[in-house]
mmCIF file of C-alpha atoms in Angstrom:
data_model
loop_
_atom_site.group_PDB
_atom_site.id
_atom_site.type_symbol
_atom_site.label_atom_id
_atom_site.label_comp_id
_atom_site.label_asym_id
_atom_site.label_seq_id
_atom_site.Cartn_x
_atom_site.Cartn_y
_atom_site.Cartn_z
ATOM 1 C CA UNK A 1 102.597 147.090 -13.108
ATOM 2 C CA UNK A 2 105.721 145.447 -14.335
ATOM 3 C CA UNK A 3 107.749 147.800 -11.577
ATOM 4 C CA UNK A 4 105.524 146.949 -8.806
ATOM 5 C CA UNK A 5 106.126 143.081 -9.307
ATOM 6 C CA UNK A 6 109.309 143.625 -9.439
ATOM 7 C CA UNK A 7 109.423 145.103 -5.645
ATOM 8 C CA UNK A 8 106.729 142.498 -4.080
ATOM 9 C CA UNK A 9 109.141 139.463 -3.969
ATOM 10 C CA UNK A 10 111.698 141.741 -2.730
ATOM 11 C CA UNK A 11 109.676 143.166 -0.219
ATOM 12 C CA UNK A 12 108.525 139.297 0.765
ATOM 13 C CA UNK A 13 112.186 137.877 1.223
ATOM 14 C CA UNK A 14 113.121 141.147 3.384
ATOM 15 C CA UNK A 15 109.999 140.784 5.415
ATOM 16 C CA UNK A 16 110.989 137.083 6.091
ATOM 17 C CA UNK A 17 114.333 137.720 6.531
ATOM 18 C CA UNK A 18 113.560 139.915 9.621
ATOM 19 C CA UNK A 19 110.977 137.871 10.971
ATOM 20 C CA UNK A 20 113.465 134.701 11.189
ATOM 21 C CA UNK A 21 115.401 137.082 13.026
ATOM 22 C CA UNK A 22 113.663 137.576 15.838
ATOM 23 C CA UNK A 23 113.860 135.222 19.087
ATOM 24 C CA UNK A 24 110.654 135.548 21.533
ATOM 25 C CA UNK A 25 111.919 137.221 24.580
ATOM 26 C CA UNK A 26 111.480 134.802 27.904
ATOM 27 C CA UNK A 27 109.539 135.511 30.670
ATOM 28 C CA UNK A 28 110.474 136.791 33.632
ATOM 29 C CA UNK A 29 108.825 134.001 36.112
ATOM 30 C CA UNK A 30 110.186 131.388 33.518
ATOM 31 C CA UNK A 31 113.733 132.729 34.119
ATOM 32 C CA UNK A 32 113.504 132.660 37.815
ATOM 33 C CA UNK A 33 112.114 129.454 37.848
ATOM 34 C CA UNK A 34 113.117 127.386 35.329
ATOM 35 C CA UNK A 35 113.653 124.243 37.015
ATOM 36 C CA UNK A 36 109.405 124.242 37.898
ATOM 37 C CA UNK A 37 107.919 121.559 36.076
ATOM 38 C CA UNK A 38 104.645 122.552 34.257
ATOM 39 C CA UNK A 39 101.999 124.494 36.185
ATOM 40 C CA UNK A 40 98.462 122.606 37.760
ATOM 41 C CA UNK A 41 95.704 124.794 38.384
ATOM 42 C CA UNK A 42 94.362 124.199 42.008
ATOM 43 C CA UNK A 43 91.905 126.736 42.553
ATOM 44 C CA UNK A 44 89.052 123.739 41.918
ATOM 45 C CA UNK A 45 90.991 121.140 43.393
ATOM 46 C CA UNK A 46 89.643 119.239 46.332
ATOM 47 C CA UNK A 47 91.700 117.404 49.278
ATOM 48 C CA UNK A 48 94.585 119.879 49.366
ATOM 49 C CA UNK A 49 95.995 122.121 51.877
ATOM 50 C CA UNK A 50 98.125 125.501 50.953
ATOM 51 C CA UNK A 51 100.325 126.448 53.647
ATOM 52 C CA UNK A 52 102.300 129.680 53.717
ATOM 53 C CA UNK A 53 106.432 128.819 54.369
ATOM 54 C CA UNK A 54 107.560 130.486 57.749
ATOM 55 C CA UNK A 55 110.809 131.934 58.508
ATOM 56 C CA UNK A 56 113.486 129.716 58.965
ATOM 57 C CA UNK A 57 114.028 127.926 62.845
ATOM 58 C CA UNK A 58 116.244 125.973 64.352
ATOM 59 C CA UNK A 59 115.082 122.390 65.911
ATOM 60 C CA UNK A 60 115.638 119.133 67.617
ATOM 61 C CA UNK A 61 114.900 115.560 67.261
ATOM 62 C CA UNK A 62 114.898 113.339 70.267
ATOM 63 C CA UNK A 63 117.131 110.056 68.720
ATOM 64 C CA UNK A 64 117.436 106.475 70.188
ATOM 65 C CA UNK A 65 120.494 105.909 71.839
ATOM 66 C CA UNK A 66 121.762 103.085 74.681
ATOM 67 C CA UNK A 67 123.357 104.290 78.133
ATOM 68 C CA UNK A 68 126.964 102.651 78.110
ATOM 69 C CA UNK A 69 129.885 102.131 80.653
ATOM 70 C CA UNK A 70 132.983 104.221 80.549
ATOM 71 C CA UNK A 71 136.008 101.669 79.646
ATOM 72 C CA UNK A 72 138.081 103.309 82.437
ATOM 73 C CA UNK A 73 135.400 102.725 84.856
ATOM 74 C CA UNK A 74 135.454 98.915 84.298
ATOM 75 C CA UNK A 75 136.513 96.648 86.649
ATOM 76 C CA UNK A 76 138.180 92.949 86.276
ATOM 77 C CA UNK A 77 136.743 90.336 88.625
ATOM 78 C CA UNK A 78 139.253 88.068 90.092
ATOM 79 C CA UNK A 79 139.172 85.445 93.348
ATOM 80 C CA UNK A 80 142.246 85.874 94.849
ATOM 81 C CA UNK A 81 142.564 81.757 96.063
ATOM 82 C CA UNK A 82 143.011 79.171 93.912
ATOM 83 C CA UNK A 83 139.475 76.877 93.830
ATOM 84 C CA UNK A 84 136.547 75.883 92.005
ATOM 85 C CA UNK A 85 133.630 77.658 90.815
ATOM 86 C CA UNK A 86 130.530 76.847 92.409
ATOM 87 C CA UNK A 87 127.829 79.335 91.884
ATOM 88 C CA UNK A 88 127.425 82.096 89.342
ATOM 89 C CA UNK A 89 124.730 84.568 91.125
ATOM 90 C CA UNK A 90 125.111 87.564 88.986
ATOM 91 C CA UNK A 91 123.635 87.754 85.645
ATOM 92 C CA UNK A 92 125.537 90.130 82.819
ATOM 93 C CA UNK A 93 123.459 93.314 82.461
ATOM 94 C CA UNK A 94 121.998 92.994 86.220
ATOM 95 C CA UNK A 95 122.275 95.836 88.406
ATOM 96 C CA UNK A 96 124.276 95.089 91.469
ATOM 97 C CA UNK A 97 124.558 97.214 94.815
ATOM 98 C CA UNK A 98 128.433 97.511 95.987
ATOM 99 C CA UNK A 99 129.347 94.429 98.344
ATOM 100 C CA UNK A 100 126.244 92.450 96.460
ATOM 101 C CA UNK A 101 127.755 88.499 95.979
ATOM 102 C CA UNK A 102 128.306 87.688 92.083
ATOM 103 C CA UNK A 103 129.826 84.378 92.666
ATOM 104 C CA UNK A 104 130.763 81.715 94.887
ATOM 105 C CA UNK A 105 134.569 79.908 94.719
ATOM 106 C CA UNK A 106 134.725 76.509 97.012
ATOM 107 C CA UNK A 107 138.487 76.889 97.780
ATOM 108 C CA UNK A 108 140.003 75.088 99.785
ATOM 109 C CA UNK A 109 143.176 77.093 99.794
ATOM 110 C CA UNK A 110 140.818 79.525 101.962
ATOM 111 C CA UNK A 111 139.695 76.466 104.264
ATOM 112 C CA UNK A 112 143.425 76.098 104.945
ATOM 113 C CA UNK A 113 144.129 79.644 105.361
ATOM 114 C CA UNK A 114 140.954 79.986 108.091
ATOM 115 C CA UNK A 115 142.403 76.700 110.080
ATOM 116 C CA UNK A 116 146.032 78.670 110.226
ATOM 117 C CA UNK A 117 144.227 81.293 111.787
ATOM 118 C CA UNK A 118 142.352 79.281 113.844
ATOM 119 C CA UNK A 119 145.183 77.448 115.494
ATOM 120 C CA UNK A 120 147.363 80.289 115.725
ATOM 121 C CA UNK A 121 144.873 81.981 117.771
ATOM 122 C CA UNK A 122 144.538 78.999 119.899
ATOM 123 C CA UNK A 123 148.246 79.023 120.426
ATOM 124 C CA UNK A 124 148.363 82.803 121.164
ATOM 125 C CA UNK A 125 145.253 82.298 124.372
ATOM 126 C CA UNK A 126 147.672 79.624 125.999
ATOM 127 C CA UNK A 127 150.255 81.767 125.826
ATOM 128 C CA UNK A 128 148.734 84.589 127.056
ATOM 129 C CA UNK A 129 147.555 82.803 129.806
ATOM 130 C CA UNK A 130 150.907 80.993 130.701
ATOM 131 C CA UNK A 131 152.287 84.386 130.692
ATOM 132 C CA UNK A 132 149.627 85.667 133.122
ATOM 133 C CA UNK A 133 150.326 82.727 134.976
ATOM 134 C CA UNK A 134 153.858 83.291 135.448
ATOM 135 C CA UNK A 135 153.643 86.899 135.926
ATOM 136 C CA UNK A 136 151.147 85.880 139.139
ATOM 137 C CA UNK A 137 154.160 83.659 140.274
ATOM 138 C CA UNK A 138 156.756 85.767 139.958
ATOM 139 C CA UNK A 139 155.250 88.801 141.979
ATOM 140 C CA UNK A 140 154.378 86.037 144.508
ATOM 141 C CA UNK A 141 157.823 85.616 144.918
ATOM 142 C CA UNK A 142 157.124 81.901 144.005
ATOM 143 C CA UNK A 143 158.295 81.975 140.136
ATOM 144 C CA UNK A 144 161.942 82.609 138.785
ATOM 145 C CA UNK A 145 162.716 86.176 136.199
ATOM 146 C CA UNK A 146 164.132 83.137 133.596
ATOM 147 C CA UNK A 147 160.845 81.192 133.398
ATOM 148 C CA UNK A 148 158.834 84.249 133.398
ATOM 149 C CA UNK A 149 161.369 85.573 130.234
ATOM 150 C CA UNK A 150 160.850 82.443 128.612
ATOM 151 C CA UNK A 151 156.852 82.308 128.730
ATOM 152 C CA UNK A 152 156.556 86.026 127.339
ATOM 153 C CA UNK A 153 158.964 85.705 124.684
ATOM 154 C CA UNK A 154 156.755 82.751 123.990
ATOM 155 C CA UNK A 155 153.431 84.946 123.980
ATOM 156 C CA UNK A 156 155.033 87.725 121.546
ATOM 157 C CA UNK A 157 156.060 84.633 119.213
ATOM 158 C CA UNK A 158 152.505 82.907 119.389
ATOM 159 C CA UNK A 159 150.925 87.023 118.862
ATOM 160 C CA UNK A 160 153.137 86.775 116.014
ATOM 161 C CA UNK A 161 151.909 83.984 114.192
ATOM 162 C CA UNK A 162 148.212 84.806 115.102
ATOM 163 C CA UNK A 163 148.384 88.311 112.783
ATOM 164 C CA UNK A 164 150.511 87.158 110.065
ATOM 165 C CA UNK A 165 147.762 84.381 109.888
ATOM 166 C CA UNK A 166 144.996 87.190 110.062
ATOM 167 C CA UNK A 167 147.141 88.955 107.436
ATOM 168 C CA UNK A 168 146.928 86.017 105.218
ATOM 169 C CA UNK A 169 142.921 85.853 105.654
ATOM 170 C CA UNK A 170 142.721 89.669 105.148
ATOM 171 C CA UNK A 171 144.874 90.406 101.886
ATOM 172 C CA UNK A 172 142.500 87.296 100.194
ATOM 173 C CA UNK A 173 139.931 90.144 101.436
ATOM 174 C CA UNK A 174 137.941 88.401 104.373
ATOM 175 C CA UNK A 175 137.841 89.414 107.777
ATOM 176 C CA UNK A 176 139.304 85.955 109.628
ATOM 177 C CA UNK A 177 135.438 86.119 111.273
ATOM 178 C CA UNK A 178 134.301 85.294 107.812
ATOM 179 C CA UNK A 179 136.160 83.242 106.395
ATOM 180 C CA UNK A 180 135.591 79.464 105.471
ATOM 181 C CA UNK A 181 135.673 77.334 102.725
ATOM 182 C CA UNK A 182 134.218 79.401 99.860
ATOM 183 C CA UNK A 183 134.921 82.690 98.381
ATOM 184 C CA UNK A 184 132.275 85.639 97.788
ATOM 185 C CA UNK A 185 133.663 87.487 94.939
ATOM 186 C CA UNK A 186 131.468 90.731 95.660
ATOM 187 C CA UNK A 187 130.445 93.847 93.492
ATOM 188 C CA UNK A 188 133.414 95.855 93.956
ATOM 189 C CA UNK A 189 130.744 99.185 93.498
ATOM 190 C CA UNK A 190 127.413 100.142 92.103
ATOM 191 C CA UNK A 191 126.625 98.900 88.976
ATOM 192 C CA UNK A 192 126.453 95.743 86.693
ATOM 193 C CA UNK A 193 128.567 93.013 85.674
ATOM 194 C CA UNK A 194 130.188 92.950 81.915
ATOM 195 C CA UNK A 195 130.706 89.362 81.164
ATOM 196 C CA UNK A 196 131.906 86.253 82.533
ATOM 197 C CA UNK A 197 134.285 84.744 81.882
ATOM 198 C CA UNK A 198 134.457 81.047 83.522
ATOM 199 C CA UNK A 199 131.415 78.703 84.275
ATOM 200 C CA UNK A 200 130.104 77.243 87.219
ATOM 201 C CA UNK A 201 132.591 74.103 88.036
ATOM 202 C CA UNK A 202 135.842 75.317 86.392
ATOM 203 C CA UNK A 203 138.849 75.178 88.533
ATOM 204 C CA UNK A 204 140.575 78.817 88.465
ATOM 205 C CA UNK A 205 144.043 80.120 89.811
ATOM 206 C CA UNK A 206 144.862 82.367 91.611
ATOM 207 C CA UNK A 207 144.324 86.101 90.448
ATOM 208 C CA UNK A 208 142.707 84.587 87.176
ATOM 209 C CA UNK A 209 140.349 86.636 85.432
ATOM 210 C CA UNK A 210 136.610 85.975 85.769
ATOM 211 C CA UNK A 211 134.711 88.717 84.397
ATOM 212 C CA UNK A 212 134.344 91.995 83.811
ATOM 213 C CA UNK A 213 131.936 94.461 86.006
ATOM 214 C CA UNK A 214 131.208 98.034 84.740
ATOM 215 C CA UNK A 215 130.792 100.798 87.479
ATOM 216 C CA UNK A 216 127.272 102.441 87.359
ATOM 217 C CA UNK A 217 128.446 105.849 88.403
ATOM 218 C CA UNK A 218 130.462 106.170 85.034
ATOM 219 C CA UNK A 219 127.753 106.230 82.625
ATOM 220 C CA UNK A 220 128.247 107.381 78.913
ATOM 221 C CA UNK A 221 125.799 107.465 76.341
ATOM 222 C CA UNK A 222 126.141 106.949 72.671
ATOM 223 C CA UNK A 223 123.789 107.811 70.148
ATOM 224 C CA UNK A 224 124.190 107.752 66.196
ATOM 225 C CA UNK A 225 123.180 110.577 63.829
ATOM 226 C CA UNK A 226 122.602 110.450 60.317
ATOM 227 C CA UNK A 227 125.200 112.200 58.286
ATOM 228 C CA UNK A 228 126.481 115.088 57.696
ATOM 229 C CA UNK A 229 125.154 115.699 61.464
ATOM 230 C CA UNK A 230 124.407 118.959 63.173
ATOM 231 C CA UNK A 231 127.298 121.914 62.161
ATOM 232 C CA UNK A 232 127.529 123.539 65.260
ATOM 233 C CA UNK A 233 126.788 120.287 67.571
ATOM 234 C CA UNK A 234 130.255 120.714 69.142
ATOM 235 C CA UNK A 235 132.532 118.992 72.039
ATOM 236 C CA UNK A 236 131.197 120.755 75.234
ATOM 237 C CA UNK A 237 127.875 121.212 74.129
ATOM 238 C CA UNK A 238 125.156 120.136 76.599
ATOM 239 C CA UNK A 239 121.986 118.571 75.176
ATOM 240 C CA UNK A 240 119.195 116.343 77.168
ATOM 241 C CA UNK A 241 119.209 112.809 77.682
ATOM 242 C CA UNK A 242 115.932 110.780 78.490
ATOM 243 C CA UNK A 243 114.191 107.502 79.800
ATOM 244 C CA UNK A 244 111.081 105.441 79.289
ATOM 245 C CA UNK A 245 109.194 106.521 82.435
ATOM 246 C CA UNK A 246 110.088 110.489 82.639
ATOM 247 C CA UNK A 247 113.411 110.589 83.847
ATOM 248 C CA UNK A 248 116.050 112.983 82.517
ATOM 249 C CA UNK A 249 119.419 113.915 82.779
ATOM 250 C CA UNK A 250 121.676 116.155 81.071
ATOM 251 C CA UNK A 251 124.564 115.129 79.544
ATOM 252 C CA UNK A 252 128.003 116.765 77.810
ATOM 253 C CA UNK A 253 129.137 116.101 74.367
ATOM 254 C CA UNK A 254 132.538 114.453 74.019
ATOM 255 C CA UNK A 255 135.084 114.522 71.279
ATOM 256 C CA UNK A 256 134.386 114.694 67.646
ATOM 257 C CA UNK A 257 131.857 112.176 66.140
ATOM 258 C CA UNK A 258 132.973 108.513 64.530
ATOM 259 C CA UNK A 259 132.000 107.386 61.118
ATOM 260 C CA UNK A 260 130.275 103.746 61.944
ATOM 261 C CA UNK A 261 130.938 102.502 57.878
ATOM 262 C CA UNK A 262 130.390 104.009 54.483
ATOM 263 C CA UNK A 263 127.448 102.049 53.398
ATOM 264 C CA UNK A 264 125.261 103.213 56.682
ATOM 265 C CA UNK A 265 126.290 106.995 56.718
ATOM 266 C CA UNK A 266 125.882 107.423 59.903
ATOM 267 C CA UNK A 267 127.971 109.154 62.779
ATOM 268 C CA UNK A 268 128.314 107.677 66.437
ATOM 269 C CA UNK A 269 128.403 111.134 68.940
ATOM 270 C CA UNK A 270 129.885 109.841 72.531
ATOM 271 C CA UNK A 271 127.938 112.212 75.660
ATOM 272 C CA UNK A 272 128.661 112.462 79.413
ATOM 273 C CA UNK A 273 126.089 112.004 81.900
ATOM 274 C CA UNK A 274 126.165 114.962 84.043
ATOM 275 C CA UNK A 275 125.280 114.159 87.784
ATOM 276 C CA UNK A 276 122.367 112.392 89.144
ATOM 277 C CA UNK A 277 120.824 108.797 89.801
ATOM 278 C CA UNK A 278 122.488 107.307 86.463
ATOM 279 C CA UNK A 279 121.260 104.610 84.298
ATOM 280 C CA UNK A 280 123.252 101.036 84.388
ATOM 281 C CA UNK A 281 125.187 100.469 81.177
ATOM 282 C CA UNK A 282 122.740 98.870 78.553
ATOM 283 C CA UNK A 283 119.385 100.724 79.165
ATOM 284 C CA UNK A 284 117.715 102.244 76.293
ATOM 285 C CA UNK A 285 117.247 105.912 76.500
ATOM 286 C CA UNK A 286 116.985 109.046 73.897
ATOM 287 C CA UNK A 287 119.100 111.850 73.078
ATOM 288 C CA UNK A 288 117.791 115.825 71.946
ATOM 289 C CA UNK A 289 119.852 116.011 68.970
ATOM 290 C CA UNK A 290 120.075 119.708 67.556
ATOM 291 C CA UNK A 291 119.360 120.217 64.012
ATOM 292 C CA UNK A 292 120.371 122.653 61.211
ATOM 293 C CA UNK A 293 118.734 126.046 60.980
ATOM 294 C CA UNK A 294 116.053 125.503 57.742
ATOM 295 C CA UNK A 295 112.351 125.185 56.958
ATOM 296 C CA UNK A 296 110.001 122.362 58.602
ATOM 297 C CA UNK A 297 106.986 121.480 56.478
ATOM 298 C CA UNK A 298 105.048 118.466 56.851
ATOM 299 C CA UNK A 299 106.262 115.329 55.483
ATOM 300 C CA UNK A 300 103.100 115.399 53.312
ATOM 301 C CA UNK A 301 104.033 118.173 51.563
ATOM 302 C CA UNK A 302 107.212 116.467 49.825
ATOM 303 C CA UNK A 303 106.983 114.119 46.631
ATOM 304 C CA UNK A 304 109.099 112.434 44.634
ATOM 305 C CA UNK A 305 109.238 112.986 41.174
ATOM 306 C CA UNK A 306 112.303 111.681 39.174
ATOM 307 C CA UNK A 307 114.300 110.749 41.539
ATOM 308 C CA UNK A 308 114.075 114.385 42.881
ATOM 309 C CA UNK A 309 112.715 115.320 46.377
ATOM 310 C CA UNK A 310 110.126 118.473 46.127
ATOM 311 C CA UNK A 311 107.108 120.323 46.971
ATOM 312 C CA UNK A 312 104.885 122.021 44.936
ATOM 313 C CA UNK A 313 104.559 125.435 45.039
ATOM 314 C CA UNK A 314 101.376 127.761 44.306
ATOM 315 C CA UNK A 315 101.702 131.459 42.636
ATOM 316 C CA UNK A 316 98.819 132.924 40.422
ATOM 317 C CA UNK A 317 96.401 130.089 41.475
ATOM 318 C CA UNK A 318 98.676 127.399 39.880
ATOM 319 C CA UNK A 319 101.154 124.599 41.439
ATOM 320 C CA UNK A 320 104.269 123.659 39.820
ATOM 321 C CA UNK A 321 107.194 121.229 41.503
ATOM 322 C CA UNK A 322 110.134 122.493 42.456
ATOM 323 C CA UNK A 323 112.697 120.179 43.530
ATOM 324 C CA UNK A 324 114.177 120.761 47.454
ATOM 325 C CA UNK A 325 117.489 119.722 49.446
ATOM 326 C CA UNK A 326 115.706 117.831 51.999
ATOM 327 C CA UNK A 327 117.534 117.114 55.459
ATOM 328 C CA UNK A 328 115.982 115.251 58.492
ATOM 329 C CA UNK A 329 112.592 113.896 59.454
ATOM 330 C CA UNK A 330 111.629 115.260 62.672
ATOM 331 C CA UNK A 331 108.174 113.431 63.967
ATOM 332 C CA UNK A 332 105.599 114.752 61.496
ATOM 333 C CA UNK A 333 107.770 117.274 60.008
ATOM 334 C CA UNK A 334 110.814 117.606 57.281
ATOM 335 C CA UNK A 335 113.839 119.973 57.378
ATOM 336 C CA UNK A 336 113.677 121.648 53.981
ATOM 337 C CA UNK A 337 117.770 123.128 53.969
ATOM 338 C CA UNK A 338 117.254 124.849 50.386
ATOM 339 C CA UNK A 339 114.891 125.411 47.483
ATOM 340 C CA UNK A 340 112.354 127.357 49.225
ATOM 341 C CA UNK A 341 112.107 131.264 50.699
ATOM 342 C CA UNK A 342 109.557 132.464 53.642
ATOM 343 C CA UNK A 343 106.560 133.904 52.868
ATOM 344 C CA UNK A 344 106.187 131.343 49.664
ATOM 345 C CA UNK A 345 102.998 129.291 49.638
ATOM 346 C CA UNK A 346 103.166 125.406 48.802
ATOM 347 C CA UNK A 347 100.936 122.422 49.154
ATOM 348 C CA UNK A 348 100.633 121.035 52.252
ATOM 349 C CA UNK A 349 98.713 118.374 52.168
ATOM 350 C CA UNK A 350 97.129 116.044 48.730
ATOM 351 C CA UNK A 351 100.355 116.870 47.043
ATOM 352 C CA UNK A 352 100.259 113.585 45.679
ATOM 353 C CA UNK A 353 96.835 114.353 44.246
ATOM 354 C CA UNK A 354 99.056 116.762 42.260
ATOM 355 C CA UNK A 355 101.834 114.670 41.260
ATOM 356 C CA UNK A 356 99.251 111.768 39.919
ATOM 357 C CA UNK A 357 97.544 114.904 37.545
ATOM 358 C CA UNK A 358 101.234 116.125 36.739
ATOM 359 C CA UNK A 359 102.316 112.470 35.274
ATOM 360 C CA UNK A 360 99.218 111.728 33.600
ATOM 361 C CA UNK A 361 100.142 115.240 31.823
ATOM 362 C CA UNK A 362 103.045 114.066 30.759
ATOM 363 C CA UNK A 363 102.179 111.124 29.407
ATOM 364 C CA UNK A 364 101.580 110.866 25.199
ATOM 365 C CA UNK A 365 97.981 111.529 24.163
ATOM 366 C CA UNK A 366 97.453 108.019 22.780
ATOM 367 C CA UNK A 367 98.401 106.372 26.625
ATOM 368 C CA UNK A 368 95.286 108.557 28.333
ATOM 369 C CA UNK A 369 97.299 112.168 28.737
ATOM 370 C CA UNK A 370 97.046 115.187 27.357
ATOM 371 C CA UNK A 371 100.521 115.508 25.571
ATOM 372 C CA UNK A 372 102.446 118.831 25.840
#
């Protein structure tokens, strides 16, 4: 008896010895998916959806963007008389047809210009008819070669004056038929006028600036992205461009894309319009944007939890959260760039049903959960 008590505490410390030795081997599903929160059971759950994930796609998202001039295709608006502004017709943003009036200058620089004309012409139909006179006389044999020398040279002198007067009329840009007292300045082409730069009763110079008009057949549009943008959105690319009403263009991607400022994270992409009736600079249109290859799931399907964007995802008849990289929102659906493989199953819609059951959970038993 004395021998065997001597072996039982022995016996005891060994046994203990090996069992504090021993670690629990993990699971396999815990190692794969360690970051999962805590399983929900959902077979009795009401107001969800499961949804299988499908292969991965690529996709677009139409974007707001604005139809803008093309600074080389700008034009600066000048009256080429000194005068005084009296009418302002055109308003900034207004689509104009080419030779359309956008303002009025009284000048009367012009007025002077026109009565130059006008008595130089006078002076050239006298001498044209002196001349013819003469030239009746002297074939007559009743008029002398001098006078009829003198008269002509004074016709050639009096067509003379008439077109350098017409010249003056024409490099202001009016035919001498229209000309008077005020100035058109006209739409030099198609499109819409910038800015302006006077008012209606300021006195302007010569060849001063006025405004600025934007040619409609130069149309660019710009649209901004959200970063990091699409990868393989690159300069040449052609994409879609449309309007309020059903029309459509197509347009070509210029350059590389602009960073507006750090705080909005955004990127400004500059496109071509490619042919057609174009837009006037300043009308609202949208731009197909392509997106990242990845996996589109419903918006309802993602939760927040921590600060970290998820889904929940069923195996075995339980749902457990698994955090996602999320990318764009594309109408109804998300871009899910990582976290989740085809053929998985999540929760597609009452996923919040699940993330209200998962925080009472993990609340302390005295505050109404269950503890852990």
């Amino acid at each position: 008896m004395t021998r065997v008590h001597q072996i039982l505490p022995l016996a005891l410390v060994l046994a203990a010895g090996t069992a504090c030795g021993r670690k629990p081997a993990p699971k396999a599903a815990e190692a794969e998916h360690a970051h999962e929160e805590a399983a929900i059971p959902v077979e009795a759950m009401r107001g969800i959806r499961l949804l299988e994930v499908a292969e991965a796609r690529t996709g677009a998202r139409w974007m707001p963007g604005e139809a803008q001039g093309d600074e080389a295709a700008q034009a600066v608006l000048s009256c080429p008389v000194k005068g005084i502004v009296s009418r302002l017709v055109a308003i900034p943003g207004q689509a104009r047809r080419a030779g359309e009036v956008l303002a009025v200058v009284q000048s009367p620089e012009l007025a002077r210009l026109k009565a130059e004309w006008i008595a130089a012409k006078s002076r050239l139909t006298r001498a044209r008819a002196d001349l013819a006179r003469e030239e009746r006389l002297f074939q007559a044999g009743a008029g002398a070669r001098r006078d009829l020398e003198t008269v002509r040279a004074e016709a050639e002198t009096a067509e003379a004056g008439e077109e350098a007067a017409r010249l003056s009329l024409e490099a202001v840009g009016l035919p001498p038929s229209e000309a008077g007292a005020s100035f058109p300045l006209r739409a030099p082409s198609a499109g819409s006028l910038v800015a302006w730069k006077v008012q209606r009763g300021q006195g302007v110079e010569a060849g001063q600036e006025l405004g600025a008009f934007q040619a409609a057949r130069a149309s660019i549009v710009k649209v901004e992205v959200p970063q990091p943008g699409p990868v393989d959105w690159a300069p040449g690319a052609e994409t879609e461009v449309r309007q309020a009403g059903g029309r459509t263009w197509r347009a070509r991607l210029e350059g590389t894309p602009t960073a507006l400022t750090a705080d909005t994270r955004r990127l400004a992409y500059r496109l071509r319009f490619l042919g057609g009736p174009l837009p006037i600079p300043g009308t609202p249109v949208e731009v197909k944007v392509p997106l990242d290859k990845g996996i589109y799931l419903p918006q309802s399907a993602l939760q927040q939890m921590e600060g970290r964007w998820g889904v929940f995802v069923v195996s075995g008849g339980q749902a457990a959260f698994r955090p996602v990289t999320r990318g764009a929102d594309i109408q109804a659906e998300v871009l899910i760039l990582d976290g989740l493989k085809p053929g998985e199953t999540v929760v597609a819609e009452g996923a919040y049903l699940l993330k209200a059951r998962h925080q009472k959970q993990a609340e302390p038993e005295g505050e109404g959960g269950h503890g852990h």
